[in-house]
Amino acid sequence: QSWTKGMSYCLHSESHWDTGPIYVRENGKLHVVNQGAGGIQNVTPKTRPFRLFPRGFSVELCMNREDDRARRQRTDHFIFTYTKEGNLRYSAKSLFSLVLGYISDNVDHIDSLIGFPEQIAEKLFSAAEARQKFTEPVTGLRALQKFTEAYGNLVLCSLCLRNRYLVISEKLEEIKSFRELTCLDLSCCKLGDEHELLEHLTKEALSSVKRLLLKDNLLSDAGLRRMTAPVRVLKKGLENLLVLDLSCNPKITDVGIGYLLSFKKLNCLDISGTGLKDVNAVIKRIQMRIGLVHSKVPLKEFDHSNCKTEGWAEQTVLQWEQAVVEAIKPQDDLRSRTAALRFYGKAHRIEEVVKCKLVEPETKASGNLQFYKEKVQNCHLPLKKEVAGSHELKNNRKRALAEQDRERTSKQKHLCLTVEDWDLLNTY
């Protein structure tokens, strides 16, 4: 017992820190050392909170201050404004805006948006667009497809890619994800007959296109044959087309124009600058088969003023174009070097000669070959007003066209095959 008293005395006098109760096992029993009385009490031990740190010890929890992302997460929850006196005032953001920001940061992980309210979906798309989530290579395409599958033409109803071949080549899969477009401008893109985007035009996703501009795209009769095959055979594809521009494609001949006669709903057609051999025969053929009249003046439908990008993804297309421009910027130094070499006569001027001006002589030779439908002439007024003729001539033309249509329909009753007939033929 004396050694226990000494132990308690040493413990009491060694330090003033509160180490808690001290237990000693003697004869198979556990005893607590009473430091105040200096003895051993044979009582059941009482639970006391154990202090890992002394009183007055404080800990400051800090995030990684070198990480800008962590700092942004702390400040994004508040809105900072200044009062008239110049004092800084901050207020907390709403829970809706916080959740919207979080989902837009992880928009590529959304499973589906079908049935989601359009008003909130538009805000979510704008938030993700502001963070440039749709410009990312893989995740951007996956996120864009979720919106286009659920909302269709609300994401984009009109797309203008005139003279933007680099954007098409870089973002082809994103462009193919757009659904229910009503207007598509692919002028001066030099796509050719074998381009994947022209094949995509025949899909059901773009069956809603009513205005298609394919000026100066190196198209030929083979390209028109592929593009019109679903309409001619299965009555699908571009069957709702109203305006078609195929000008400045010198490889299109009289045979290719025959494929266009399957577009029965056409109101305006431009085939100026094509390689037609018998222009008068083509004009009569178009008038008899489709009911389009040759216009002596340029039509406003083909001046490219009404075609522009419209929809939620309007800024997204601009971001794609800016990214392509920034990727081409390093080539400016090379251009300056080649310009210097040309100045000193060490390089030949070859690049400036080869341009799109090769189509102009053929366009002048064939003249203006734009057609419109008389029934919708008031909706598609020409740029210059001219007298079309007397009312009697118009009535005679309508009667002649009506008789020709009756004869054609009576013949086609025996010649045309329905979709069921084609399916039956394919079974053999």
Short mmCIF file of C-alpha atoms in Angstrom, two decimals:
data_model
loop_
_atom_site.label_atom_id
_atom_site.label_comp_id
_atom_site.label_asym_id
_atom_site.label_seq_id
_atom_site.Cartn_x
_atom_site.Cartn_y
_atom_site.Cartn_z
CA GLN A 1 0.00 0.00 0.00
CA SER A 2 2.92 2.31 0.64
CA TRP A 3 4.11 1.99 -2.93
CA THR A 4 0.70 2.95 -4.21
CA LYS A 5 0.77 6.11 -2.11
CA GLY A 6 4.14 6.95 -3.55
CA MET A 7 2.89 6.34 -7.03
CA SER A 8 -0.06 8.66 -6.50
CA TYR A 9 2.19 11.30 -5.03
CA CYS A 10 4.59 11.12 -7.95
CA LEU A 11 1.80 11.33 -10.42
CA HIS A 12 0.28 14.26 -8.62
CA SER A 13 3.51 16.18 -8.30
CA GLU A 14 4.95 15.35 -11.75
CA SER A 15 2.68 17.54 -13.78
CA HIS A 16 -0.42 19.65 -13.48
CA TRP A 17 -2.09 18.18 -16.60
CA ASP A 18 -5.38 16.42 -16.01
CA THR A 19 -4.61 12.93 -17.18
CA GLY A 20 -7.83 11.40 -15.87
CA PRO A 21 -8.25 8.48 -13.46
CA ILE A 22 -5.47 5.92 -12.98
CA TYR A 23 -6.40 2.27 -12.44
CA VAL A 24 -4.34 -0.38 -10.62
CA ARG A 25 -5.07 -4.13 -10.73
CA GLU A 26 -4.43 -5.90 -7.35
CA ASN A 27 -5.43 -9.46 -6.44
CA GLY A 28 -7.54 -9.75 -9.57
CA LYS A 29 -9.50 -6.59 -8.81
CA LEU A 30 -9.35 -3.16 -10.45
CA HIS A 31 -8.80 -0.18 -8.12
CA VAL A 32 -8.77 3.53 -8.88
CA VAL A 33 -6.06 5.74 -7.39
CA ASN A 34 -7.50 8.76 -5.55
CA GLN A 35 -4.99 11.50 -6.16
CA GLY A 36 -6.64 14.00 -3.83
CA ALA A 37 -6.70 11.71 -0.77
CA GLY A 38 -3.62 9.78 -1.89
CA GLY A 39 -5.26 6.37 -1.39
CA ILE A 40 -6.91 3.61 -3.32
CA GLN A 41 -10.65 3.37 -3.57
CA ASN A 42 -12.25 0.02 -4.23
CA VAL A 43 -15.17 1.39 -6.22
CA THR A 44 -16.47 0.92 -9.72
CA PRO A 45 -14.76 3.33 -12.08
CA LYS A 46 -16.79 6.28 -13.34
CA THR A 47 -16.60 7.21 -16.96
CA ARG A 48 -15.05 10.62 -17.47
CA PRO A 49 -14.48 12.31 -20.81
CA PHE A 50 -10.94 11.87 -21.96
CA ARG A 51 -9.21 15.06 -23.09
CA LEU A 52 -6.87 14.58 -25.98
CA PHE A 53 -5.87 18.25 -25.93
CA PRO A 54 -5.77 20.66 -22.96
CA ARG A 55 -8.27 23.44 -22.47
CA GLY A 56 -7.68 26.49 -24.57
CA PHE A 57 -6.40 24.43 -27.53
CA SER A 58 -7.99 25.51 -30.82
CA VAL A 59 -7.92 23.97 -34.30
CA GLU A 60 -8.52 25.88 -37.56
CA LEU A 61 -9.92 23.78 -40.41
CA CYS A 62 -8.62 25.09 -43.74
CA MET A 63 -9.13 23.77 -47.25
CA ASN A 64 -6.33 23.63 -49.73
CA ARG A 65 -5.84 27.31 -50.48
CA GLU A 66 -3.64 26.61 -53.49
CA ASP A 67 -6.54 24.87 -55.25
CA ASP A 68 -8.52 27.41 -57.26
CA ARG A 69 -11.40 25.01 -57.68
CA ALA A 70 -11.88 24.71 -53.92
CA ARG A 71 -11.78 28.46 -53.55
CA ARG A 72 -14.36 28.83 -56.31
CA GLN A 73 -16.66 26.36 -54.61
CA ARG A 74 -16.56 28.42 -51.43
CA THR A 75 -17.33 31.73 -53.13
CA ASP A 76 -19.90 30.48 -55.64
CA HIS A 77 -22.45 30.12 -52.88
CA PHE A 78 -22.61 33.91 -52.40
CA ILE A 79 -23.50 36.96 -54.45
CA PHE A 80 -21.23 39.95 -53.79
CA THR A 81 -22.53 43.47 -54.37
CA TYR A 82 -21.51 46.98 -53.33
CA THR A 83 -23.74 49.48 -51.59
CA LYS A 84 -23.93 53.19 -52.38
CA GLU A 85 -21.48 53.88 -49.58
CA GLY A 86 -18.96 51.50 -51.14
CA ASN A 87 -19.37 48.70 -48.62
CA LEU A 88 -19.18 45.10 -49.76
CA ARG A 89 -22.38 43.17 -49.21
CA TYR A 90 -22.91 39.49 -49.84
CA SER A 91 -26.02 37.36 -49.90
CA ALA A 92 -26.46 33.61 -50.21
CA LYS A 93 -27.63 32.13 -53.50
CA SER A 94 -30.88 30.24 -53.76
CA LEU A 95 -30.93 26.49 -53.47
CA PHE A 96 -32.25 26.25 -57.05
CA SER A 97 -29.25 28.09 -58.49
CA LEU A 98 -26.83 25.97 -56.46
CA VAL A 99 -28.43 22.74 -57.63
CA LEU A 100 -28.56 24.05 -61.21
CA GLY A 101 -24.85 24.81 -61.13
CA TYR A 102 -24.01 21.40 -59.71
CA ILE A 103 -26.04 19.54 -62.34
CA SER A 104 -24.59 21.64 -65.17
CA ASP A 105 -21.08 20.77 -63.98
CA ASN A 106 -22.01 17.08 -64.25
CA VAL A 107 -24.44 17.30 -67.16
CA ASP A 108 -22.76 14.44 -69.01
CA HIS A 109 -23.82 12.01 -66.24
CA ILE A 110 -27.56 12.62 -66.78
CA ASP A 111 -29.36 9.46 -67.83
CA SER A 112 -32.35 11.04 -69.59
CA LEU A 113 -34.28 14.31 -69.83
CA ILE A 114 -37.42 12.95 -71.48
CA GLY A 115 -40.47 14.35 -69.66
CA PHE A 116 -38.45 17.01 -67.86
CA PRO A 117 -40.01 20.54 -67.89
CA GLU A 118 -38.82 22.63 -70.83
CA GLN A 119 -38.44 25.86 -68.83
CA ILE A 120 -35.99 24.33 -66.38
CA ALA A 121 -34.25 22.37 -69.13
CA GLU A 122 -33.54 25.61 -71.01
CA LYS A 123 -31.94 27.11 -67.90
CA LEU A 124 -29.92 23.96 -67.40
CA PHE A 125 -28.74 24.08 -71.02
CA SER A 126 -27.74 27.75 -70.65
CA ALA A 127 -25.82 27.02 -67.46
CA ALA A 128 -23.95 24.15 -69.10
CA GLU A 129 -23.33 26.27 -72.18
CA ALA A 130 -21.85 29.07 -70.05
CA ARG A 131 -19.42 26.52 -68.58
CA GLN A 132 -18.59 25.38 -72.17
CA LYS A 133 -19.53 21.79 -71.38
CA PHE A 134 -20.65 21.12 -74.98
CA THR A 135 -17.22 21.97 -76.40
CA GLU A 136 -15.54 19.03 -74.67
CA PRO A 137 -14.68 16.17 -77.04
CA VAL A 138 -16.48 13.17 -75.50
CA THR A 139 -18.59 14.41 -72.62
CA GLY A 140 -19.94 17.33 -74.67
CA LEU A 141 -21.39 15.03 -77.32
CA ARG A 142 -22.99 12.78 -74.72
CA ALA A 143 -24.57 15.75 -72.93
CA LEU A 144 -25.82 17.31 -76.16
CA GLN A 145 -27.48 14.07 -77.23
CA LYS A 146 -29.51 13.99 -74.00
CA PHE A 147 -30.99 17.40 -74.80
CA THR A 148 -31.64 16.74 -78.50
CA GLU A 149 -33.36 13.42 -77.78
CA ALA A 150 -35.75 15.06 -75.34
CA TYR A 151 -36.47 18.48 -76.88
CA GLY A 152 -35.72 18.21 -80.62
CA ASN A 153 -36.14 21.52 -82.45
CA LEU A 154 -36.12 23.53 -79.22
CA VAL A 155 -32.39 22.87 -78.97
CA LEU A 156 -31.92 23.98 -82.58
CA CYS A 157 -34.53 24.62 -85.27
CA SER A 158 -32.31 26.34 -87.84
CA LEU A 159 -28.60 25.74 -88.48
CA CYS A 160 -26.41 27.90 -90.72
CA LEU A 161 -23.00 26.37 -91.53
CA ARG A 162 -22.26 28.41 -94.62
CA ASN A 163 -18.52 28.49 -95.37
CA ARG A 164 -17.78 26.54 -92.17
CA TYR A 165 -16.28 23.34 -93.45
CA LEU A 166 -13.80 23.14 -90.56
CA VAL A 167 -16.63 23.26 -88.02
CA ILE A 168 -18.35 20.42 -89.87
CA SER A 169 -15.21 18.29 -89.92
CA GLU A 170 -14.43 18.90 -86.23
CA LYS A 171 -17.98 18.62 -84.84
CA LEU A 172 -19.61 16.23 -87.28
CA GLU A 173 -21.06 13.90 -84.64
CA GLU A 174 -22.46 16.84 -82.68
CA ILE A 175 -24.09 18.25 -85.81
CA LYS A 176 -25.59 14.85 -86.62
CA SER A 177 -27.16 14.74 -83.15
CA PHE A 178 -29.51 17.66 -83.94
CA ARG A 179 -33.07 16.56 -84.61
CA GLU A 180 -36.14 18.09 -86.23
CA LEU A 181 -34.29 20.88 -88.03
CA THR A 182 -36.43 22.97 -90.35
CA CYS A 183 -33.64 24.95 -92.06
CA LEU A 184 -30.11 23.80 -92.93
CA ASP A 185 -27.58 25.92 -94.81
CA LEU A 186 -24.48 24.05 -96.03
CA SER A 187 -23.50 26.45 -98.80
CA CYS A 188 -19.88 26.77 -99.96
CA CYS A 189 -18.64 23.84 -97.86
CA LYS A 190 -17.26 21.65 -100.71
CA LEU A 191 -18.73 18.50 -99.17
CA GLY A 192 -18.90 16.32 -102.28
CA ASP A 193 -21.11 13.31 -103.01
CA GLU A 194 -19.54 10.94 -100.47
CA HIS A 195 -19.68 13.12 -97.38
CA GLU A 196 -21.22 11.56 -94.29
CA LEU A 197 -23.37 14.61 -93.56
CA LEU A 198 -25.14 14.36 -96.92
CA GLU A 199 -25.93 10.75 -96.15
CA HIS A 200 -27.35 11.86 -92.81
CA LEU A 201 -29.82 14.11 -94.64
CA THR A 202 -31.77 11.04 -95.71
CA LYS A 203 -32.35 9.88 -92.12
CA GLU A 204 -35.66 10.24 -90.31
CA ALA A 205 -34.08 12.65 -87.81
CA LEU A 206 -33.94 15.30 -90.59
CA SER A 207 -37.21 14.48 -92.32
CA SER A 208 -38.55 17.78 -90.96
CA VAL A 209 -36.15 19.90 -93.07
CA LYS A 210 -38.11 22.35 -95.21
CA ARG A 211 -35.28 24.61 -96.37
CA LEU A 212 -32.03 23.06 -97.65
CA LEU A 213 -29.23 25.14 -99.18
CA LEU A 214 -26.46 23.14 -100.89
CA LYS A 215 -24.86 25.80 -103.04
CA ASP A 216 -21.29 25.14 -104.26
CA ASN A 217 -20.77 21.70 -102.71
CA LEU A 218 -19.23 19.78 -105.65
CA LEU A 219 -22.39 17.71 -106.05
CA SER A 220 -23.07 15.55 -109.08
CA ASP A 221 -25.87 13.36 -110.37
CA ALA A 222 -24.70 10.48 -108.17
CA GLY A 223 -25.05 12.61 -105.04
CA LEU A 224 -28.58 13.66 -105.99
CA ARG A 225 -29.47 10.06 -106.68
CA ARG A 226 -28.44 9.00 -103.14
CA MET A 227 -30.08 12.01 -101.55
CA THR A 228 -33.45 11.43 -103.24
CA ALA A 229 -33.52 7.62 -103.03
CA PRO A 230 -35.63 7.42 -99.82
CA VAL A 231 -38.18 9.84 -101.27
CA ARG A 232 -38.40 8.12 -104.65
CA VAL A 233 -38.65 4.57 -103.28
CA LEU A 234 -40.05 4.67 -99.74
CA LYS A 235 -41.66 8.14 -99.63
CA LYS A 236 -39.43 9.05 -96.68
CA GLY A 237 -36.50 11.35 -96.02
CA LEU A 238 -36.71 14.89 -97.42
CA GLU A 239 -40.36 14.55 -98.44
CA ASN A 240 -41.33 17.83 -96.69
CA LEU A 241 -38.75 19.93 -98.55
CA LEU A 242 -40.07 23.33 -99.69
CA VAL A 243 -36.93 25.29 -100.67
CA LEU A 244 -33.88 23.70 -102.34
CA ASP A 245 -30.72 25.46 -103.53
CA LEU A 246 -28.36 23.47 -105.78
CA SER A 247 -26.72 26.36 -107.57
CA CYS A 248 -23.00 26.48 -108.49
CA ASN A 249 -22.70 22.70 -108.80
CA PRO A 250 -21.49 22.30 -112.41
CA LYS A 251 -21.43 18.47 -112.23
CA ILE A 252 -25.23 18.30 -112.00
CA THR A 253 -26.68 17.54 -115.44
CA ASP A 254 -30.11 16.93 -116.94
CA VAL A 255 -30.13 13.42 -115.48
CA GLY A 256 -29.68 14.73 -111.93
CA ILE A 257 -32.57 17.17 -112.37
CA GLY A 258 -34.80 14.18 -113.06
CA TYR A 259 -34.18 12.92 -109.51
CA LEU A 260 -35.46 16.23 -108.10
CA LEU A 261 -38.90 15.67 -109.60
CA SER A 262 -39.74 13.42 -106.64
CA PHE A 263 -39.95 16.48 -104.36
CA LYS A 264 -43.63 17.19 -104.95
CA LYS A 265 -43.90 19.84 -102.22
CA LEU A 266 -41.17 22.11 -103.58
CA ASN A 267 -42.10 25.79 -103.74
CA CYS A 268 -38.70 27.23 -104.72
CA LEU A 269 -35.78 25.68 -106.60
CA ASP A 270 -32.43 27.13 -107.68
CA ILE A 271 -30.30 25.23 -110.21
CA SER A 272 -28.28 28.17 -111.51
CA GLY A 273 -24.68 27.36 -112.41
CA THR A 274 -25.29 23.67 -113.08
CA GLY A 275 -24.09 21.72 -116.10
CA LEU A 276 -27.36 21.54 -118.00
CA LYS A 277 -27.24 20.76 -121.69
CA ASP A 278 -30.81 21.54 -122.79
CA VAL A 279 -32.00 24.36 -120.51
CA ASN A 280 -35.34 24.90 -122.24
CA ALA A 281 -36.26 21.22 -121.99
CA VAL A 282 -35.40 21.21 -118.28
CA ILE A 283 -37.54 24.31 -117.66
CA LYS A 284 -40.55 22.72 -119.39
CA ARG A 285 -39.99 19.45 -117.55
CA ILE A 286 -39.91 21.11 -114.14
CA GLN A 287 -43.03 23.11 -114.96
CA MET A 288 -44.96 20.06 -116.11
CA ARG A 289 -43.90 17.62 -113.37
CA ILE A 290 -43.70 19.82 -110.27
CA GLY A 291 -45.61 22.93 -111.29
CA LEU A 292 -42.73 25.38 -110.77
CA VAL A 293 -42.47 28.45 -112.98
CA HIS A 294 -39.16 29.92 -114.12
CA SER A 295 -38.49 33.27 -112.43
CA LYS A 296 -36.93 36.06 -114.47
CA VAL A 297 -35.63 37.88 -111.38
CA PRO A 298 -33.69 36.59 -108.34
CA LEU A 299 -35.83 35.35 -105.48
CA LYS A 300 -35.28 36.43 -101.91
CA GLU A 301 -35.35 32.81 -100.72
CA PHE A 302 -31.85 32.28 -102.11
CA ASP A 303 -30.07 35.42 -100.89
CA HIS A 304 -29.12 33.68 -97.58
CA SER A 305 -30.49 36.55 -95.50
CA ASN A 306 -33.23 34.54 -93.81
CA CYS A 307 -31.03 31.58 -92.88
CA LYS A 308 -29.39 31.80 -89.47
CA THR A 309 -28.78 29.63 -86.45
CA GLU A 310 -31.69 29.71 -84.00
CA GLY A 311 -32.33 27.74 -80.81
CA TRP A 312 -30.85 26.98 -77.42
CA ALA A 313 -27.55 25.87 -78.98
CA GLU A 314 -26.96 29.10 -80.91
CA GLN A 315 -24.08 30.11 -78.63
CA THR A 316 -22.76 26.55 -78.67
CA VAL A 317 -22.23 26.71 -82.44
CA LEU A 318 -20.39 30.01 -81.98
CA GLN A 319 -18.17 28.39 -79.34
CA TRP A 320 -17.33 25.62 -81.78
CA GLU A 321 -16.39 28.17 -84.42
CA GLN A 322 -14.22 30.14 -82.00
CA ALA A 323 -12.43 26.95 -80.96
CA VAL A 324 -11.67 26.16 -84.61
CA VAL A 325 -10.39 29.70 -85.20
CA GLU A 326 -8.11 29.50 -82.17
CA ALA A 327 -6.74 26.17 -83.41
CA ILE A 328 -5.83 27.77 -86.75
CA LYS A 329 -4.15 30.86 -85.24
CA PRO A 330 -0.61 29.36 -85.14
CA GLN A 331 -0.69 29.21 -88.95
CA ASP A 332 -0.64 33.01 -89.18
CA ASP A 333 3.11 33.01 -88.61
CA LEU A 334 3.56 30.64 -91.53
CA ARG A 335 1.47 32.92 -93.74
CA SER A 336 3.67 35.89 -92.86
CA ARG A 337 6.76 33.85 -93.80
CA THR A 338 5.28 32.81 -97.14
CA ALA A 339 4.30 36.43 -97.79
CA ALA A 340 7.88 37.47 -97.18
CA LEU A 341 9.13 34.78 -99.56
CA ARG A 342 6.71 35.96 -102.21
CA PHE A 343 7.93 39.52 -101.77
CA TYR A 344 11.47 38.44 -102.51
CA GLY A 345 10.35 36.22 -105.39
CA LYS A 346 11.26 32.90 -103.73
CA ALA A 347 7.76 31.42 -103.78
CA HIS A 348 5.17 31.08 -106.52
CA ARG A 349 1.70 32.58 -106.19
CA ILE A 350 -0.40 29.46 -106.61
CA GLU A 351 -2.82 29.50 -103.66
CA GLU A 352 -4.46 32.79 -104.55
CA VAL A 353 -5.36 31.70 -108.06
CA VAL A 354 -7.38 28.61 -107.08
CA LYS A 355 -10.68 29.90 -105.72
CA CYS A 356 -14.42 29.47 -106.20
CA LYS A 357 -14.49 31.84 -109.18
CA LEU A 358 -14.37 28.89 -111.57
CA VAL A 359 -18.14 28.53 -111.28
CA GLU A 360 -18.96 32.08 -112.36
CA PRO A 361 -18.58 31.63 -116.17
CA GLU A 362 -20.87 28.59 -116.15
CA THR A 363 -23.41 30.49 -114.05
CA LYS A 364 -23.45 33.34 -116.55
CA ALA A 365 -23.78 30.91 -119.45
CA SER A 366 -26.78 29.08 -118.02
CA GLY A 367 -28.32 32.23 -116.59
CA ASN A 368 -30.64 32.57 -113.65
CA LEU A 369 -32.48 29.28 -113.19
CA GLN A 370 -34.68 29.90 -110.18
CA PHE A 371 -38.18 28.49 -109.99
CA TYR A 372 -41.20 29.23 -107.82
CA LYS A 373 -44.76 28.00 -107.51
CA GLU A 374 -47.45 30.39 -108.64
CA LYS A 375 -49.81 29.45 -105.85
CA VAL A 376 -47.38 30.74 -103.23
CA GLN A 377 -46.03 33.65 -105.25
CA ASN A 378 -47.42 36.15 -102.74
CA CYS A 379 -45.46 34.47 -99.95
CA HIS A 380 -42.22 34.42 -101.98
CA LEU A 381 -42.02 37.82 -103.66
CA PRO A 382 -39.09 38.47 -106.03
CA LEU A 383 -36.50 41.09 -105.24
CA LYS A 384 -37.55 43.20 -108.24
CA LYS A 385 -41.18 43.73 -109.15
CA GLU A 386 -42.17 42.82 -112.70
CA VAL A 387 -45.44 42.33 -114.50
CA ALA A 388 -46.11 38.59 -114.71
CA GLY A 389 -48.74 38.84 -117.44
CA SER A 390 -52.47 39.04 -117.82
CA HIS A 391 -54.91 36.98 -115.76
CA GLU A 392 -56.07 35.07 -118.82
CA LEU A 393 -52.60 33.67 -119.46
CA LYS A 394 -52.36 32.59 -115.83
CA ASN A 395 -55.72 30.84 -116.02
CA ASN A 396 -54.73 29.06 -119.24
CA ARG A 397 -51.49 27.89 -117.64
CA LYS A 398 -53.35 26.58 -114.60
CA ARG A 399 -55.81 24.69 -116.79
CA ALA A 400 -53.01 23.14 -118.82
CA LEU A 401 -51.16 22.14 -115.68
CA ALA A 402 -54.34 20.66 -114.20
CA GLU A 403 -54.91 18.53 -117.29
CA GLN A 404 -51.31 17.37 -117.28
CA ASP A 405 -51.57 16.46 -113.61
CA ARG A 406 -54.69 14.41 -114.29
CA GLU A 407 -52.99 12.51 -117.09
CA ARG A 408 -49.90 11.95 -114.97
CA THR A 409 -51.88 10.70 -111.98
CA SER A 410 -53.88 8.32 -114.17
CA LYS A 411 -50.65 6.86 -115.55
CA GLN A 412 -48.96 6.72 -112.17
CA LYS A 413 -51.82 4.67 -110.73
CA HIS A 414 -50.55 1.74 -112.75
CA LEU A 415 -46.82 2.46 -112.45
CA CYS A 416 -46.22 3.66 -108.86
CA LEU A 417 -45.61 1.11 -106.12
CA THR A 418 -46.44 1.57 -102.48
CA VAL A 419 -44.23 0.72 -99.51
CA GLU A 420 -46.12 -2.53 -98.99
CA ASP A 421 -45.44 -3.50 -102.61
CA TRP A 422 -41.71 -2.88 -102.18
CA ASP A 423 -41.67 -4.96 -99.01
CA LEU A 424 -43.43 -7.73 -100.88
CA LEU A 425 -40.88 -7.58 -103.69
CA ASN A 426 -38.01 -7.72 -101.22
CA THR A 427 -39.28 -10.99 -99.80
CA TYR A 428 -38.61 -12.84 -103.09
#
